[in-house]
XYZ file of C-alpha atoms in Angstrom:
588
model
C 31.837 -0.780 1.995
C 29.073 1.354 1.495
C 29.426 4.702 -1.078
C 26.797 6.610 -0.553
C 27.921 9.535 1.048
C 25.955 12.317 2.406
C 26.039 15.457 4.588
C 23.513 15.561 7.646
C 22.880 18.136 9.913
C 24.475 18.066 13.644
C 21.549 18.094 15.726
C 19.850 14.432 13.345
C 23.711 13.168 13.866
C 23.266 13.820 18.245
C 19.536 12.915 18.351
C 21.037 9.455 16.163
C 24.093 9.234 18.694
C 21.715 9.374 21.752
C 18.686 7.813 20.376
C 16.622 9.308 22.809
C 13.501 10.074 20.487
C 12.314 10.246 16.793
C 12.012 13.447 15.362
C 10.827 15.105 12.873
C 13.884 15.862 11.531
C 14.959 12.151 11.795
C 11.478 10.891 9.945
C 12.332 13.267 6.844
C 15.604 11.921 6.203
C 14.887 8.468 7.103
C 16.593 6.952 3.370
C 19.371 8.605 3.967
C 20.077 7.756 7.571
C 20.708 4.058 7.144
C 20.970 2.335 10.316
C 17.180 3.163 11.483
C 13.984 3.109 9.367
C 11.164 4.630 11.392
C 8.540 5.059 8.574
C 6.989 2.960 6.254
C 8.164 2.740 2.666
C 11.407 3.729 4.056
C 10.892 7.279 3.850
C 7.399 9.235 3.318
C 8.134 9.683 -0.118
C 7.699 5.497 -0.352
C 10.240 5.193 -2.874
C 11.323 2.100 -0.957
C 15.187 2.606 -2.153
C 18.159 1.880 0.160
C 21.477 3.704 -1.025
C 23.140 0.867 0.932
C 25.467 -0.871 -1.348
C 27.858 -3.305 0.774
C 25.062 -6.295 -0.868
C 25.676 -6.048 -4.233
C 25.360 -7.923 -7.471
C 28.469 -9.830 -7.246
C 28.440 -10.943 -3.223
C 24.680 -11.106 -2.643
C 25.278 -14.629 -3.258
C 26.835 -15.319 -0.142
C 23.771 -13.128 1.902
C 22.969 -15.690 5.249
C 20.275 -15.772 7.568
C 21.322 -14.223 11.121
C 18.323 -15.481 12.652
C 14.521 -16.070 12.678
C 11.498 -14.947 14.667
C 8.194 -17.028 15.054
C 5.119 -15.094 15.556
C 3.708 -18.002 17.349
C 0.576 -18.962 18.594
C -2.190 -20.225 15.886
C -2.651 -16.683 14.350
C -0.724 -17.726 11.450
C -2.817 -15.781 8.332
C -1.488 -13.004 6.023
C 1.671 -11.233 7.005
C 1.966 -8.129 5.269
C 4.020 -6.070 7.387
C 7.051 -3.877 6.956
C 9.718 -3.892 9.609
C 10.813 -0.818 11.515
C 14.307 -0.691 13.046
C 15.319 1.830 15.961
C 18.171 1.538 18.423
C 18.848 -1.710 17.920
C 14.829 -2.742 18.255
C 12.649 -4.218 14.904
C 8.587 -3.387 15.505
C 7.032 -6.166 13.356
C 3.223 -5.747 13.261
C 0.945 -9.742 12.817
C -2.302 -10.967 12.282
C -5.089 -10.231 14.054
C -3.843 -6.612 14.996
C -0.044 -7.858 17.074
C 2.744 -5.844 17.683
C 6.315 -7.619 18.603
C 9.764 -5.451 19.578
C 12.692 -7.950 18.775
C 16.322 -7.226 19.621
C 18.211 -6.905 16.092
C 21.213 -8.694 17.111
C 19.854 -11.869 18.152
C 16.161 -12.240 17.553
C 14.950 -12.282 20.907
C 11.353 -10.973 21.352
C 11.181 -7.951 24.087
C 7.849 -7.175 24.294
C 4.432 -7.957 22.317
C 1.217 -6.697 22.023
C -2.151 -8.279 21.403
C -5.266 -5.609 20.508
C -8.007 -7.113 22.290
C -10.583 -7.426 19.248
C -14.078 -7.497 19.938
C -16.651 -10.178 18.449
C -17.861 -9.067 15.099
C -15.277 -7.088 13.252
C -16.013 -7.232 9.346
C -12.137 -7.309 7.649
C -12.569 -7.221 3.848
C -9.209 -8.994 2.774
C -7.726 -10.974 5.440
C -6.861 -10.261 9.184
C -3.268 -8.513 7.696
C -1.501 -5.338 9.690
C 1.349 -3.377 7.484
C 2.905 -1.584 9.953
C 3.295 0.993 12.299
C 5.335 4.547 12.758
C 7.823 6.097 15.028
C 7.230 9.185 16.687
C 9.014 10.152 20.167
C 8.886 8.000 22.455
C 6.226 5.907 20.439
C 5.359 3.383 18.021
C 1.341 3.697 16.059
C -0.313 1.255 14.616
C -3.729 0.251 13.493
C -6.385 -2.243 14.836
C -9.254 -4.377 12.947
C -11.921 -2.990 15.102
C -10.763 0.631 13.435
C -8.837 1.951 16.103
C -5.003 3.739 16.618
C -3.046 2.934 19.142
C 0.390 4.601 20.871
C 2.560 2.277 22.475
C 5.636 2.788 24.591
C 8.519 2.029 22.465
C 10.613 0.514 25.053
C 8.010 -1.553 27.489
C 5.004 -2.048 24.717
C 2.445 0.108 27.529
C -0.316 1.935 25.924
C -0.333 5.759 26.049
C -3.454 6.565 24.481
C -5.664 4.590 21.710
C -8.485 6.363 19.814
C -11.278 4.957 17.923
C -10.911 5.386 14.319
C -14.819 4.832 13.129
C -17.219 2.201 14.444
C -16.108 -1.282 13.544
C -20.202 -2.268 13.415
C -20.781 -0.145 10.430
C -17.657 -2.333 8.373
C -15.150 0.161 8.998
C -11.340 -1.425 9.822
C -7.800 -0.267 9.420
C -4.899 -2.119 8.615
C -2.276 0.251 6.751
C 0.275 1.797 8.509
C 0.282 5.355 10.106
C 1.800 8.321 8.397
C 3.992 10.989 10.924
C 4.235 14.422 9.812
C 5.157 17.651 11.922
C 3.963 15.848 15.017
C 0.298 14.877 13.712
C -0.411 10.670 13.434
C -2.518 10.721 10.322
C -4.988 7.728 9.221
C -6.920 6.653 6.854
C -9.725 4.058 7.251
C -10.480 0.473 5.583
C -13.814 -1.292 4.921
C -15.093 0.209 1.198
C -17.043 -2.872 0.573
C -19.589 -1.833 3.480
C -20.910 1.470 2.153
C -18.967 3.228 4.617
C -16.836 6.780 4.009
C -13.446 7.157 3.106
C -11.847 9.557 5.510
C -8.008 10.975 6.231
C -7.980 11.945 10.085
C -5.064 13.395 11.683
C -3.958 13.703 15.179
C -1.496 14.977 17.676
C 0.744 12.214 18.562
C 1.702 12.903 22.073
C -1.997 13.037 23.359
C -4.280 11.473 20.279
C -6.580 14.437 20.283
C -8.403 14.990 16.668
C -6.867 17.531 15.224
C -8.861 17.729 11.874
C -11.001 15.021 9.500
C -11.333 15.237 6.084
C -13.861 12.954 4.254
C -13.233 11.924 0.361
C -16.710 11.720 -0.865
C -18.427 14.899 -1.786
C -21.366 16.188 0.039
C -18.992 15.054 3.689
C -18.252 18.061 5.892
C -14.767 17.852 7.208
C -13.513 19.483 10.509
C -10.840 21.247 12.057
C -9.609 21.904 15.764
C -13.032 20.366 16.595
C -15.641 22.370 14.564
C -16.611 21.745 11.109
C -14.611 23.289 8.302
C -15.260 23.195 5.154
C -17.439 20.292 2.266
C -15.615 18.116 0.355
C -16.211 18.744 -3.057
C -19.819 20.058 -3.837
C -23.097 17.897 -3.190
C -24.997 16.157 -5.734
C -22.148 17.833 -8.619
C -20.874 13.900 -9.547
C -23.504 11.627 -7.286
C -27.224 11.055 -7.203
C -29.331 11.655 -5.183
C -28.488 10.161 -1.295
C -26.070 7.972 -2.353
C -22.722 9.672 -1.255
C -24.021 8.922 2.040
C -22.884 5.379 1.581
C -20.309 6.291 -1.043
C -17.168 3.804 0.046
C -14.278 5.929 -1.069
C -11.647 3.870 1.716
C -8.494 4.879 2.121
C -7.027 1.849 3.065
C -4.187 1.837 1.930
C -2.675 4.751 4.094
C -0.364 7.793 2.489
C 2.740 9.394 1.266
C 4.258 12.937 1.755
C 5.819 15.325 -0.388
C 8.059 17.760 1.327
C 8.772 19.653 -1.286
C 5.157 20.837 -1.937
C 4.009 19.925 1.377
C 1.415 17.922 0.823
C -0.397 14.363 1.687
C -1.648 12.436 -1.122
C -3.862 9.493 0.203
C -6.076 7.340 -2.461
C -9.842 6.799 -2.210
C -10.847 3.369 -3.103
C -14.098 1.989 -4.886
C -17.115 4.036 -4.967
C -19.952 1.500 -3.508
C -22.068 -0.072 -4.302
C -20.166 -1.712 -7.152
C -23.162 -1.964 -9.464
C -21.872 1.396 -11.498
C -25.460 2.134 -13.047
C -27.318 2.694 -9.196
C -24.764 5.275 -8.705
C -25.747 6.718 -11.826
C -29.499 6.291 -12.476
C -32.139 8.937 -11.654
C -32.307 12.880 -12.691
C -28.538 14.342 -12.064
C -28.620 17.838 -11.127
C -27.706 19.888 -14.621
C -24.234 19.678 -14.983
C -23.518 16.242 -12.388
C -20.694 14.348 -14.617
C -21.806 10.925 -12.739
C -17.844 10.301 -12.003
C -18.637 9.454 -8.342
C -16.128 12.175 -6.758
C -13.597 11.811 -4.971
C -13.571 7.794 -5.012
C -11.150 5.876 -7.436
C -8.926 9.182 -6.723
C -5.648 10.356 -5.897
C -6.181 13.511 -3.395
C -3.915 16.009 -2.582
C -4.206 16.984 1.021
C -2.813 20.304 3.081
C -1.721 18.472 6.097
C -1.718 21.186 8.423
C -5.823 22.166 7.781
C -6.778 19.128 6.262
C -7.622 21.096 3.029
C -7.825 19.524 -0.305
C -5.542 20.906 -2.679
C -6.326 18.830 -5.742
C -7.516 15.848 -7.243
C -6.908 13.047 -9.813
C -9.379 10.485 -10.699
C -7.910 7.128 -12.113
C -11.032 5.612 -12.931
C -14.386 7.886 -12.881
C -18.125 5.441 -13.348
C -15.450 2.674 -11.649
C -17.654 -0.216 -12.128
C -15.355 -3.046 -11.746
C -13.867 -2.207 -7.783
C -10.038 -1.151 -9.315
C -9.114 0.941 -6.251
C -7.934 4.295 -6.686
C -5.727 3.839 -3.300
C -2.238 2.382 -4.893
C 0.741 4.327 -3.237
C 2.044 7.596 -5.295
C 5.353 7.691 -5.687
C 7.136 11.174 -4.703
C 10.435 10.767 -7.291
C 12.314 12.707 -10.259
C 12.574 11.736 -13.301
C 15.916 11.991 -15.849
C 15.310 15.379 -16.763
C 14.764 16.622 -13.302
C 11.474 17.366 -12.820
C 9.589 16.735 -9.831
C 6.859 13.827 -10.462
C 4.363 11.456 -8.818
C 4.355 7.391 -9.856
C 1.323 5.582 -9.277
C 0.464 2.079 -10.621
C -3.354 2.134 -10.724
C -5.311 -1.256 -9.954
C -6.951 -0.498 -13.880
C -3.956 -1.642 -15.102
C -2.427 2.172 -16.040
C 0.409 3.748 -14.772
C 0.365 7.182 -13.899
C 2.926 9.789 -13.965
C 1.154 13.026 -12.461
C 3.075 16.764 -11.347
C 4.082 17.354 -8.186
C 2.998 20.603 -8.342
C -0.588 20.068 -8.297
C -1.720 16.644 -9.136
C -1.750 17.370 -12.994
C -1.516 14.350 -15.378
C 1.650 14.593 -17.436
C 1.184 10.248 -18.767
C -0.180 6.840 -18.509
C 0.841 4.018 -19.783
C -0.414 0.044 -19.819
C 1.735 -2.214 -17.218
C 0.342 -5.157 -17.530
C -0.624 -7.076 -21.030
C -4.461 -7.040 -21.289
C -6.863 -4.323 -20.219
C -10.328 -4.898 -21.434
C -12.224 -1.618 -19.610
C -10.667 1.252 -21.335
C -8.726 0.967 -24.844
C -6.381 3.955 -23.551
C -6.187 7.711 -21.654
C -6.448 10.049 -23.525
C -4.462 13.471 -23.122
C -6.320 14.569 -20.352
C -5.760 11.619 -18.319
C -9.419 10.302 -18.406
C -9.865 7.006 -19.854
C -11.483 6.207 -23.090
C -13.896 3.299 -21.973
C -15.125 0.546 -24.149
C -18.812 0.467 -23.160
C -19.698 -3.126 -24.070
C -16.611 -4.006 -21.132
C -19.274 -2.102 -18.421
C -21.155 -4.816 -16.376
C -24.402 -4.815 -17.401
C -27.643 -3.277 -15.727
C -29.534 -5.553 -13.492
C -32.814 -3.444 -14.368
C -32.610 -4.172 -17.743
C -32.629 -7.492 -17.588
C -35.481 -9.788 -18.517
C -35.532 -11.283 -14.647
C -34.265 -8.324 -13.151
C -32.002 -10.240 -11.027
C -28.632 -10.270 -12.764
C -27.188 -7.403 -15.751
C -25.087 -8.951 -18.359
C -21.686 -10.768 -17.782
C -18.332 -9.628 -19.010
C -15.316 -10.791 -18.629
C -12.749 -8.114 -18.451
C -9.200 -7.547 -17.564
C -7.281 -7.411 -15.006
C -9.926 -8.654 -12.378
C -11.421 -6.466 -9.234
C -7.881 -7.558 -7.676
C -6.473 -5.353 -10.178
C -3.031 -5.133 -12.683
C -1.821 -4.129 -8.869
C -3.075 -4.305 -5.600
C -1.756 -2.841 -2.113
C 1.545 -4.447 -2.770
C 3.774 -1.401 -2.764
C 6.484 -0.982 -5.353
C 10.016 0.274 -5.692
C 11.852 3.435 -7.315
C 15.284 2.809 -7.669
C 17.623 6.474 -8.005
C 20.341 4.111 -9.131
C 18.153 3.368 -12.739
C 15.601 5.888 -12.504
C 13.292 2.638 -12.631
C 10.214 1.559 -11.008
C 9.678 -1.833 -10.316
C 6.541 -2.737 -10.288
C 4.788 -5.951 -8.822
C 1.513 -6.977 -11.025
C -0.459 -9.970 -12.083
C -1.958 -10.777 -14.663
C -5.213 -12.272 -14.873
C -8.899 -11.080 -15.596
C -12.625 -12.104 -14.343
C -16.038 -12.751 -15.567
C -18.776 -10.210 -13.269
C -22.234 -9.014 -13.827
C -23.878 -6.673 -11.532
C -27.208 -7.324 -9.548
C -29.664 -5.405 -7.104
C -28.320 -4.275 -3.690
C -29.787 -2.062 -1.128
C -27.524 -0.485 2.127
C -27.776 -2.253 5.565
C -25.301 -0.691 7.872
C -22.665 -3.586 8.253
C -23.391 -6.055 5.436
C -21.609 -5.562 2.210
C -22.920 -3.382 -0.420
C -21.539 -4.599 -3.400
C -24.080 -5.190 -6.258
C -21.980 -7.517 -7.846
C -20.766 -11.043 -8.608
C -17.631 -12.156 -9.953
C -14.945 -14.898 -10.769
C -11.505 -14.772 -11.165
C -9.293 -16.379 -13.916
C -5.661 -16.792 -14.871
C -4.949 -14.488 -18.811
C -2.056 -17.202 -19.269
C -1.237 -20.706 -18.489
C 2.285 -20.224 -17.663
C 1.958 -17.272 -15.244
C 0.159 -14.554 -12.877
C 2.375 -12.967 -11.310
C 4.971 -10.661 -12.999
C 7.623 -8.347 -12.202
C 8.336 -5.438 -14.305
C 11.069 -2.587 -14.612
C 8.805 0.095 -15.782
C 10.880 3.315 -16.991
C 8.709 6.268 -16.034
C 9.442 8.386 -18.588
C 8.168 6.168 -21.351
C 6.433 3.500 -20.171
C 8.855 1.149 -21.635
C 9.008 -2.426 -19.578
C 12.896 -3.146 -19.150
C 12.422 -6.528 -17.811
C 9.866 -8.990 -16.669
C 10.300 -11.496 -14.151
C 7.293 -14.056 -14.389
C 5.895 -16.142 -11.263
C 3.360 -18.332 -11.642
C 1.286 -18.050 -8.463
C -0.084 -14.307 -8.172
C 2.675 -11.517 -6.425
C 1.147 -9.339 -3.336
C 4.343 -8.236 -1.651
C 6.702 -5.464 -1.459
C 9.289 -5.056 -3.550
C 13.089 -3.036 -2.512
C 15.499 -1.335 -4.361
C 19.448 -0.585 -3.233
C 21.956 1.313 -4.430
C 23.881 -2.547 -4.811
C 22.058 -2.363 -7.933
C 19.529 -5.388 -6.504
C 15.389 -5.490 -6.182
C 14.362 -7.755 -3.234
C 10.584 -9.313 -2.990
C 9.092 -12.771 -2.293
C 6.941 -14.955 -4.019
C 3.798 -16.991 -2.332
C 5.880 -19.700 -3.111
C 7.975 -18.985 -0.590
C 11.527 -17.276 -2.716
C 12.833 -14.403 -1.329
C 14.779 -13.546 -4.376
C 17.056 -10.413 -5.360
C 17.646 -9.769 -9.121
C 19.700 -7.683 -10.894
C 18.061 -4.134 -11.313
C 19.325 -4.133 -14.874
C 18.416 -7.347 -16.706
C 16.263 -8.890 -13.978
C 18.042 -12.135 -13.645
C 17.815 -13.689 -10.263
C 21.331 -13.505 -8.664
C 20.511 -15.048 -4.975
C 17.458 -16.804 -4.169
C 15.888 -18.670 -0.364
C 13.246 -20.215 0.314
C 11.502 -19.281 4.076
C 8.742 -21.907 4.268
C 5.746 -19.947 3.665
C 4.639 -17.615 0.919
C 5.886 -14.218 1.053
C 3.181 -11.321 0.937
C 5.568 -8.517 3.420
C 7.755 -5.778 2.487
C 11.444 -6.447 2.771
C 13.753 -3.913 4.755
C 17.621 -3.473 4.457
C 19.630 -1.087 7.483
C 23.431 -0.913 8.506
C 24.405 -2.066 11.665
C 27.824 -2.090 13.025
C 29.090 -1.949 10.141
C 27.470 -5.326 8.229
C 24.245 -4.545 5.827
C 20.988 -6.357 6.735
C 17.940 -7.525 5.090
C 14.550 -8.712 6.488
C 11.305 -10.031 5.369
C 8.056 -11.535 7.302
C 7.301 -14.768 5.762
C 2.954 -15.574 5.924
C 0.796 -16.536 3.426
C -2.521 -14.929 3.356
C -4.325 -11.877 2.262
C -6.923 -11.318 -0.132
C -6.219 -13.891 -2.894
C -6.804 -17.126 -1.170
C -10.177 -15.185 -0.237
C -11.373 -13.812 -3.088
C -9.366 -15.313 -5.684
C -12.030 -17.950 -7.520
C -10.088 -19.867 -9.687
C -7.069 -18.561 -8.889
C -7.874 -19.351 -5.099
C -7.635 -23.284 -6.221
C -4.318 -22.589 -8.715
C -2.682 -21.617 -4.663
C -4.367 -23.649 -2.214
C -1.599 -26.312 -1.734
C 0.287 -22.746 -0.323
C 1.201 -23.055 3.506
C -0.003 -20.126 5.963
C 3.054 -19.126 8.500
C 4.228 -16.216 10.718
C 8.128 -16.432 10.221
C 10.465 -12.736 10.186
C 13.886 -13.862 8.254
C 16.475 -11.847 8.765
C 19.970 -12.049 6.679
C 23.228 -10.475 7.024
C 26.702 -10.260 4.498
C 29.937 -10.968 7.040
C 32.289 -8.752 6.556
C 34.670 -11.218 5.544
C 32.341 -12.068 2.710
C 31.537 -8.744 1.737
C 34.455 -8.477 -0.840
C 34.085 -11.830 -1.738
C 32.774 -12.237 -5.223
């Protein structure tokens, strides 16, 4: 039986009874009310933790599928998506911009949805969705061709769909919506195109704008429909005309705090990726040539669209590690309100809630080549002979120096969202480990071709793994565990108060292990490499777990020699879903 015992107000207890529409209420307590998760990461603050506890350590072993859902049709590439569960309904976004209602009980599709995605649309990483939200009457969701849509939650009918940016110019979106106080808010995808990173936010009943807010300095955001204030201040951290094409994606989507009230969104890779064009010419006196606000964590007001404050992981980035990894909303053993963020340099970050500050980083993964360490005010202290070299100085002008440094432009972690458990006061933390040889060469803008300036090739740090699991305590830094894996991790990972982490391997596992020691206690294979976030809810009474089952995304892609270590993997489009009888839940 489960433990966890909490006190809820009456009015989320009738609107739960009646299930007649998601509120706000309902969103902001969504780990705590266990038989419905509406948001993605299981609650805004994406600590991804369950306080479910009828699957445990000792009876997970006798956890059996329920049933299975094909996605069908030959759209079987990367499935990335976290399910949502509402009266009795799972939303399961696919490929190529899908949507699917299933009943819970028995597996049996309802309705689906098929965006109807023009000729020409310029995806980075793979066709991949991650999800939608619940709001109302509603489910949102991204499309490819960088648009939202609102769909009926019971027939799958559009209500409104709004264009995001212009799908010609590179721009995409594949993360899944954040809800707060009524507004749908967005971010965008496409940073290797030299477009802008922007946050966008609008009502959810009728999809009207409600304010923008660009990431790269010198971008004038709006409000209400008229302009409102600059980000940041132009030409103070970029050259010249270049934050015009400055990249700065946030593709990765959001989290909220409640407790200060504010969005925090990531900006991804300044572009081009050649480092030394964003930095060459006469700065204005006093320009720090950081590239603001890309490679960042931002801070965001969500009512005004306001930035409150900023932390840059990685300022010059000149090897593509992302600045858009989830942050973490948690506190730690001494009670103190903090923000977890496992950067794609290969740091993680503990930052205050309060305003952003940096309060520690720490290495999680073994070899980090860039930067030999932070120092106290969170900026990194880079090894310069680690930079890719300048194209202009070389004798043929056509390629800068090669360096092979660690972990590669996939990063120590990449979108694959990890796990806080408030049973350990852990994170765990899916990374790989592996590096890349790149050099940097001449590249000019041309609105929808990729502006990178760069050329690289991915290789394995170790013979005997990639991917690796860690319990990272937050407080320290210290690694508690690792779980090694030898083809590369990029799925979710799940906590529960049963004391167990859930993820899946591109092998095809879908394994739980022991939040304490890391040893594997139940284990099933699904047929297709695992690169979705696993779910767990309560219904009548018997605990649940899901998990899509795909292979694809960005490693089979991009992934060099890597790429070849994994291409015996199978694609798929499979949602597993498990239950533990209650006639085995006491079983040991």
């Amino acid at each position: 039986m489960n433990k966890f015992i909490t006190i809820v107000t009456a009015s989320i207890l009738s609107a739960t009874a009646a299930h007649a529409q998601v509120t706000e209420e309902m969103i902001a307590n969504d780990q705590i009310m266990t038989d419905q998760i509406v948001t993605n990461g299981m609650g805004r603050a994406l600590q991804r933790y369950s306080p479910l506890d009828t699957i445990n350590k000792d009876n997970v072993k006798n956890l059996v599928p329920a049933w299975a859902f094909s996605l069908g049709g030959e759209k079987q590439r990367g499935q990335e998506t976290q399910p949502l569960i509402y009266d009795g309904v799972m939303y399961i976004t696919g490929s190529y911009s899908r949507l699917y209602a299933i009943d819970v009980m028995t597996g049996e599709e309802l309705w689906q949805y098929d965006a109807r995605l023009p000729e020409g649309i310029l995806p980075c990483c793979d066709v991949v969705n991650r999800g939608g939200a619940i709001y109302g009457d509603k489910i949102f969701f991204g499309t490819l061709d960088a648009r939202i849509v609102a769909l009926d939650l019971k027939t799958g009918d559009v209500v409104w769909r709004d264009q995001i940016a212009d799908y010609k110019a590179g721009y995409s979106y594949t993360a899944a919506p954040l809800i707060v106080d009524g507004l749908v808010i967005t971010g965008n995808s496409g940073g290797e195109f030299g477009i802008i990173g922007e946050v966008q936010a609008r009502d959810a009943e009728t999809g009207d704008m409600v304010w923008t807010r660009p990431v790269i300095e010198g971008h004038m955001g709006t409000l209400n429909g008229e302009e409102s204030t600059m980000t940041g201040t132009l030409n103070a951290t970029w050259p010249g005309d270049m934050w015009k094409t400055g990249g700065g994606a946030t593709w990765l989507g959001g989290s909220y705090d409640a407790d200060t009230d504010t969005l925090v969104f990531g900006a991804g890779n300044p572009a081009p990726w050649n480092s030394h064009l964003r930095n060459a010419g006469t700065p204005v006196e006093g320009n720090t040539g950081d590239n603001l606000y890309a490679a960042s964590r931002i801070g965001i007001d969500p009512h005004t669209g306001e930035i409150k404050w900023h932390f840059q992981t990685t300022p010059r980035e000149g090897w593509d590690y992302d600045g858009v990894n989830e942050v973490v909303a948690y506190e730690d053993r001494a009670g103190n309100k903090r923000f977890g963020t496992a950067d794609r340099n290969g740091f993680f970050y503990v930052l205050n809630r309060e305003d952003g500050a940096f309060v520690s980083a720490k290495p999680f993964v073994k070899d980090i080549t860039w930067a030999s360490g932070i120092d106290d005010t969170g900026r990194p202290i880079f090894n310069e002979d680690n930079r890719p070299g300048d194209p202009s100085a070389a004798t043929d002008g056509n390629k800068g120096e090669v360096v092979f440094s660690s972990p590669s432009f996939l990063g120590g972690k990449n979108w694959m969202p990890m796990a806080f458990s408030q049973k350990t006061g852990n994170f765990y933390v899916p990374s790989n480990e592996w590096g890349m040889d790149i050099w940097n060469e001449p590249i000019t803008y041309k609105k929808g071709a990729a502006y990178l300036g760069s050329g690289f090739t991915i290789k394995p740090n170790y013979e005997d793994h990639i991917g690796s699991l860690k319990a990272i305590d937050p407080d320290t830094g210290e690694w508690k565990w690792e779980y090694k894996n030898d083809a590369p991790l990029w799925g979710g990972v799940m906590t529960t108060g049963g004391g167990l982490v859930f993820f899946g391997t591109p092998e095809g596992k879908f394994l739980a292990l022991d939040d304490e020691t890391g040893e594997t206690v139940w284990s099933f294979q699904t047929g297709s490499g695992i690169v979705g976030q696993p779910v767990t809810w309560e219904q009548d009474g018997e605990q649940y777990v899901s998990v899509i089952s795909g292979w694809g995304g960005a490693v089979p892609l991009w992934g060099g020699d890597v790429a070849k270590k994994v291409s015996y993997l199978n694609q798929g489009g499979m949602v597993w879903t498990f239950r533990l009888p209650r006639d085995l839940a006491m079983i040991k």
